[in-house]
Coordinates of C-alpha atoms in Angstrom, one line a residue:
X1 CA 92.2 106.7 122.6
X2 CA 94.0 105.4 119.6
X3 CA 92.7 106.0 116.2
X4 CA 95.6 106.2 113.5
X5 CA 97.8 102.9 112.4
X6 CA 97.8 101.3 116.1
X7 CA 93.9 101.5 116.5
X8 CA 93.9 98.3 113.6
X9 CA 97.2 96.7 113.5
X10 CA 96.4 93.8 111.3
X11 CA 95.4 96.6 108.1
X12 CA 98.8 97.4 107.7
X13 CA 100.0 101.1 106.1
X14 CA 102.9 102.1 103.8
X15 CA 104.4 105.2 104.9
X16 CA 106.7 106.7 102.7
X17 CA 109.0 110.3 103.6
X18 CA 110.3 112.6 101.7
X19 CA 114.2 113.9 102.1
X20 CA 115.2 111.1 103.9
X21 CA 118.6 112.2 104.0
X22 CA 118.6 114.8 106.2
X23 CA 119.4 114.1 109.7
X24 CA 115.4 114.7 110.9
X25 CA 113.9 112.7 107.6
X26 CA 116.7 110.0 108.5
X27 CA 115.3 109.5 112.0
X28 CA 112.1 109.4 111.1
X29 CA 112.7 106.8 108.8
X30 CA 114.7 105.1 111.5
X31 CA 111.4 105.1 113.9
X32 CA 109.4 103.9 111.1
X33 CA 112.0 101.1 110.4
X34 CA 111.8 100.1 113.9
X35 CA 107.5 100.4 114.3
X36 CA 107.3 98.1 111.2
X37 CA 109.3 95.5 112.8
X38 CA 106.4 95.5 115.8
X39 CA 102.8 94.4 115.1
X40 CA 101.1 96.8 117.2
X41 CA 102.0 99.4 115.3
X42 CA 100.2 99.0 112.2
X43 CA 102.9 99.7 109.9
X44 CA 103.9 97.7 107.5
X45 CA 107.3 96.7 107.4
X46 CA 107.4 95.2 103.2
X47 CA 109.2 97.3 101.4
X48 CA 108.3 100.1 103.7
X49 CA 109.0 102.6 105.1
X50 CA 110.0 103.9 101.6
X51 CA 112.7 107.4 101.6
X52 CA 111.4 108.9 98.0
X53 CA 114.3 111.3 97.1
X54 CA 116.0 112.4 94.1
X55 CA 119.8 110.7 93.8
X56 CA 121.6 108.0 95.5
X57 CA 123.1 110.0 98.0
X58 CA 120.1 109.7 100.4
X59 CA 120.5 105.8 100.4
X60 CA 124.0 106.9 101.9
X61 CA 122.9 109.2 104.0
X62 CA 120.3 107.2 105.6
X63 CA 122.4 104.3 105.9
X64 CA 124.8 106.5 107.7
X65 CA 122.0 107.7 110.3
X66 CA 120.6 104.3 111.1
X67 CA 124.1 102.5 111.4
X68 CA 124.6 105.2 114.1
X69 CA 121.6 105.6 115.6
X70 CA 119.8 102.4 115.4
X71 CA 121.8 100.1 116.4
X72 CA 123.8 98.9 112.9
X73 CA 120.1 99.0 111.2
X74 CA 120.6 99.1 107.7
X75 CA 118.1 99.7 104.2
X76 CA 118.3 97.9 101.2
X77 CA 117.8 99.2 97.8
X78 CA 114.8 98.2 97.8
X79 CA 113.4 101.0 100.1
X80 CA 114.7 103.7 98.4
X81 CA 113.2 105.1 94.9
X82 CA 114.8 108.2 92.7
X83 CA 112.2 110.3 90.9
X84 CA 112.4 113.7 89.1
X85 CA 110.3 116.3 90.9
X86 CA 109.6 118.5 89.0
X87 CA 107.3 115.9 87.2
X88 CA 104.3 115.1 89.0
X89 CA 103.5 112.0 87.3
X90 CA 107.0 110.6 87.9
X91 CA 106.2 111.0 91.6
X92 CA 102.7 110.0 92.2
X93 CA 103.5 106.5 90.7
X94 CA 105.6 106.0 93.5
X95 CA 102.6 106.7 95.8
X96 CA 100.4 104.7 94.3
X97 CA 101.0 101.6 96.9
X98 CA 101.4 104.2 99.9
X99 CA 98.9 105.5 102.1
X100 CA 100.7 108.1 104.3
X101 CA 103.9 110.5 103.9
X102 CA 105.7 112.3 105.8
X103 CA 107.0 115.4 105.1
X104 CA 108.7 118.9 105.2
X105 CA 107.5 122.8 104.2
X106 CA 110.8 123.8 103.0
X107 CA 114.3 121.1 102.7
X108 CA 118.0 121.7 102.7
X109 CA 118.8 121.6 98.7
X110 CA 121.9 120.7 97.3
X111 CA 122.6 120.1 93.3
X112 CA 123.6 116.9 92.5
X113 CA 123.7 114.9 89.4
X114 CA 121.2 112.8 88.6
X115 CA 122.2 109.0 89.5
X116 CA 122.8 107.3 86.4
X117 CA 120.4 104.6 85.0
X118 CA 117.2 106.5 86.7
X119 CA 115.8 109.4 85.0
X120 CA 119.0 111.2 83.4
X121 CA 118.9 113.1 80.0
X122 CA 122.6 112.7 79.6
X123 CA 125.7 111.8 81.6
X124 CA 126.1 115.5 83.0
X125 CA 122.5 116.0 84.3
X126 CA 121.8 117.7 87.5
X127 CA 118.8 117.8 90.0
X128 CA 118.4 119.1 93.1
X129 CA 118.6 116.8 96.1
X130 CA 116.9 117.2 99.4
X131 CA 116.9 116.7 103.0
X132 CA 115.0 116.8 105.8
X133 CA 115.7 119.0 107.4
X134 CA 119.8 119.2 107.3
X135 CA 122.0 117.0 106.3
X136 CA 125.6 116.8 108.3
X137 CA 128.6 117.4 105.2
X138 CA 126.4 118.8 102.7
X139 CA 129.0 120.5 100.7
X140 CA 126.9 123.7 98.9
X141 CA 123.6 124.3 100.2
X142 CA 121.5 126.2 97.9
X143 CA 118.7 128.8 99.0
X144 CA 116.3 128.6 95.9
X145 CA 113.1 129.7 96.9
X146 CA 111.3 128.8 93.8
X147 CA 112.5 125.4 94.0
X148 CA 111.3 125.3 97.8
X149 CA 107.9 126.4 96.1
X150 CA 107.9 123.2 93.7
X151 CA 108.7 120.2 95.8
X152 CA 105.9 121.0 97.9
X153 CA 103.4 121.7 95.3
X154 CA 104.8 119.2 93.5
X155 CA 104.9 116.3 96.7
X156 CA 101.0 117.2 97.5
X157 CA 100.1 117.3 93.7
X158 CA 101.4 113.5 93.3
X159 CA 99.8 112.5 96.9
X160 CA 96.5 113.7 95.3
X161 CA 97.4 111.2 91.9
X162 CA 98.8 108.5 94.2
X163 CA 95.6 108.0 96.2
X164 CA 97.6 108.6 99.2
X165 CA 95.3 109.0 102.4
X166 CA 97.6 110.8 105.3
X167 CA 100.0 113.4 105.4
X168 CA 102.2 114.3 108.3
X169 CA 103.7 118.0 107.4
X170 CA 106.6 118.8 109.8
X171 CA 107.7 123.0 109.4
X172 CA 110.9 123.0 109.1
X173 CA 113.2 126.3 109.9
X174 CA 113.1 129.2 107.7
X175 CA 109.2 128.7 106.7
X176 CA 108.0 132.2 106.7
X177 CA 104.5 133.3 107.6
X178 CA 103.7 133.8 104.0
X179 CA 105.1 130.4 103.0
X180 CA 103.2 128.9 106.1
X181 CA 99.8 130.6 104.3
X182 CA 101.3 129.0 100.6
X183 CA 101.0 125.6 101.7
X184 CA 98.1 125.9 104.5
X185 CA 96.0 126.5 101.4
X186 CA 97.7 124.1 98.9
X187 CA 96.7 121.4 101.8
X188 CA 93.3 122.1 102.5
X189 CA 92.7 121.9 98.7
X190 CA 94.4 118.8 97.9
X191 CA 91.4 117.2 99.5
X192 CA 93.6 114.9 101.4
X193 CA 93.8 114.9 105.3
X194 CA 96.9 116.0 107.1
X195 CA 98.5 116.7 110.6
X196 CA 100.5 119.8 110.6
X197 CA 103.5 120.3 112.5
X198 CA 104.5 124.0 114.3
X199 CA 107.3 124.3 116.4
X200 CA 106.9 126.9 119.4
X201 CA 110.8 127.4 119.7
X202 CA 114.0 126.7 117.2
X203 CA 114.8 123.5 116.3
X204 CA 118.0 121.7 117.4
X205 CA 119.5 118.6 117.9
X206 CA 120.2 117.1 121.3
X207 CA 124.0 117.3 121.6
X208 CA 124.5 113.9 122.5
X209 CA 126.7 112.7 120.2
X210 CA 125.7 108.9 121.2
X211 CA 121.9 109.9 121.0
X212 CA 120.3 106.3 119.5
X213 CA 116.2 105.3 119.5
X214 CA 117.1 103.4 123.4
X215 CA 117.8 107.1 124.6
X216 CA 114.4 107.7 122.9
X217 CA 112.1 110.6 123.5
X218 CA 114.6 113.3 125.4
X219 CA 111.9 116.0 126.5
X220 CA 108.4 116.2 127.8
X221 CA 106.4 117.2 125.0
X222 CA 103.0 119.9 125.2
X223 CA 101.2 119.7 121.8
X224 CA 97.9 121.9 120.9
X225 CA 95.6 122.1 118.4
X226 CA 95.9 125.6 117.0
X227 CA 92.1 127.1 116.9
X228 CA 91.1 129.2 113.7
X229 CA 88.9 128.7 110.3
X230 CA 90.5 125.9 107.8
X231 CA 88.2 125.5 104.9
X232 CA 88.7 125.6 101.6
X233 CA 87.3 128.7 100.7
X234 CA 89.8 130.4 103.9
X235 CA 92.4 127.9 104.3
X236 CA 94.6 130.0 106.2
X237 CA 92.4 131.3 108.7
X238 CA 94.3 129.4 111.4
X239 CA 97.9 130.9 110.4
X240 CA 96.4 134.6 111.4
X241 CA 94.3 132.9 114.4
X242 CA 98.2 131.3 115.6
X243 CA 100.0 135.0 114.8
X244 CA 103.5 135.3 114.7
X245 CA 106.0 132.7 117.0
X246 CA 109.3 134.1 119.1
X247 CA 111.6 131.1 118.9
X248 CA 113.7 133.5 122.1
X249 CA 115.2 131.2 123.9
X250 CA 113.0 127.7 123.3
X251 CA 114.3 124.9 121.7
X252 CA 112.5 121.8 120.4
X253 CA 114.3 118.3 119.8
X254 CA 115.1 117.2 116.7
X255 CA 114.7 113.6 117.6
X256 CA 111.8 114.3 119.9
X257 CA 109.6 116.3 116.5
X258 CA 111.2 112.7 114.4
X259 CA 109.2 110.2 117.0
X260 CA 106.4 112.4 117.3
X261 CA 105.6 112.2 113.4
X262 CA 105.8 108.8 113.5
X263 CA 103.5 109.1 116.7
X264 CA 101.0 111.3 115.4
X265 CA 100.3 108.4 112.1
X266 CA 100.1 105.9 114.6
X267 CA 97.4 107.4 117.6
X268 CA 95.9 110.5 115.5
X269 CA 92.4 109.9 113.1
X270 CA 93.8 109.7 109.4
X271 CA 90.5 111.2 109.1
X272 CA 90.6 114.6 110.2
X273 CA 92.8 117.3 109.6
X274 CA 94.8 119.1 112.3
X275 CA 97.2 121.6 113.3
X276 CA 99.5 121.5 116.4
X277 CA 101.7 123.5 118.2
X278 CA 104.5 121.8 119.3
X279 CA 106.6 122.8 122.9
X280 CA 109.6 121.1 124.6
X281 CA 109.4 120.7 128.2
X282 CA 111.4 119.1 130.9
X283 CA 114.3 116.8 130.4
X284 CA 113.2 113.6 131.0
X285 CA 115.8 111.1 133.1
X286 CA 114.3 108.0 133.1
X287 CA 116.1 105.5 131.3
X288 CA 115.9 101.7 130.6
X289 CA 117.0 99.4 133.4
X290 CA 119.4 96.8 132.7
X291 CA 118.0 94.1 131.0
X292 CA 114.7 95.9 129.4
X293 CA 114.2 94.5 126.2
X294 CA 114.3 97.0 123.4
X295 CA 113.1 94.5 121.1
X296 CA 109.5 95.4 122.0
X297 CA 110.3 99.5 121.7
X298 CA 110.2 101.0 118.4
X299 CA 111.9 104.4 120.7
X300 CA 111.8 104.7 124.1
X301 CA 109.6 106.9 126.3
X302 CA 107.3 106.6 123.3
X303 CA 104.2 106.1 125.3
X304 CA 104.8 109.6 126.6
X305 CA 104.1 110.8 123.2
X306 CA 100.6 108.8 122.9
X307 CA 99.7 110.0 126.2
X308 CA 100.3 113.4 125.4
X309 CA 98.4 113.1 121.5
X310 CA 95.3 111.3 123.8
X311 CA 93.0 114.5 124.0
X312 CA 93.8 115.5 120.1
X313 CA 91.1 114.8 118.0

């Protein structure tokens, strides 16, 4: 049964994400694009979904990703807004008109300067940029712990200010078991509900070089709700419940974890709080016919996806 966005289509939800740029925040965004554009869905589609970032270069980025990948689609100004994170306030105004996020443990960082006429001190200001979770020609990465640290602090801090009501948290590669204890408890104490993301094998991109949302879902997907305490006074009981994972030889799709998130704000409860395990499965070979009107699809195969979410509460 349906209980997220698509149980009441006609209250329509801003959903913003965060790192946009990246290629798995850019497909996300794309889906979201797409579901907005379909009234079923229950997302709304003014002036969302909304890519929150920190320079210019993710309104490239993600204009890059759905020019490729959804067929020409393309995102106004409009849909994109710069703000400083390591200011809380400056963020949580943002979220003020959104109701759900989506969002990473840990990005791909990359200093940049500041885009001029936003929040710059002086022409040669830098911030740090980031992505979700790589982004393809990103010249100097940058491993900065600490900074990891503040964006997510920082991103659930303004949620809490922005009255924001949902938030989908994908882990993204490299989030230690310490780190995935970090933000397990900064979570359960924002007071706001979340779905939480796991993957049960390294994640990787398909390989096809044509992949677009027609292709759609790639895999069969298991997903389980990981057992274990989650309160506020033991937060992390679920991380020692779920132990430590072996990624040894399982993958799980990038663009199959993208159209999941946005699967998981449309069928799951925005009420509860959850944590699943996610697993690939088989290739899947169905494809559209000739003729099937992708109009109506936001990604294909995507009714797999509620199917599987059906038994999560």
């Amino acid at each position: 049964m349906v209980k997220g966005t698509a149980a009441t289509p006609i209250k329509k939800k801003t959903i913003a994400v965060f790192g946009a740029g990246g290629y798995l925040g850019g497909l996300t965004f794309g889906f979201l694009q797409r579901a907005s554009s379909l009234f079923g869905t229950g997302i709304s589609g003014t002036n969302s979904p909304r890519a929150i970032a920190a320079t210019s270069v993710t309104a490239d980025s993600v204009n890059r990703l759905l020019g490729k990948h959804f067929a020409l689609a393309q995102a106004s100004e409009n849909f994109f807004t710069l703000r400083d994170f390591t200011k809380v306030k400056s963020v949580a105004r943002t979220l003020q008109s959104v109701d759900g996020v989506v969002m990473g443990t840990k990005y791909q960082l990359e200093k940049r300067p500041v885009t001029m006429g936003t929040y710059e001190d002086s022409p040669n200001s830098k911030t740090m940029e980031f992505f979700l979770d790589e982004r393809y020609g990103t010249m100097n990465p940058v491993e900065d712990e600490e900074m990891d640290a503040v964006l997510f602090k920082n991103t659930v801090k303004a949620c809490m200010k922005g009255d924001v009501k949902h938030m989908v948290v994908i882990e993204t590669p490299s989030t230690t078991i310490e780190e995935r204890v970090t933000c397990a408890e900064i979570l359960e104490r924002s007071g706001i509900t979340y779905t939480y993301l796991i993957m049960d094998g390294e994640l990787v991109k398909c390989g096809d070089l044509n992949y677009n949302f027609e292709k759609g879902v790639q895999n069969t997907m298991r997903v389980k709700a990981v057992k274990g305490t989650r309160t506020q006074q033991n937060p992390a009981g679920w991380v020692t419940e779920l132990g430590e994972l072996s990624t040894d030889e399982k993958t799980v799709l990038r663009e199959d974890v993208a159209a999941l998130a946005v699967q998981c704000l449309l069928s799951l409860d925005w009420k509860s709080s959850r944590v699943l395990l996610v697993q690939s499965g088989d290739k899947i070979n169905a494809v559209p016919k000739k003729g099937y009107r992708m109009d109506k699809e936001w990604c294909y195969n995507s009714q797999l996806l509620e199917q599987t979410l059906a038994s999560i509460a």
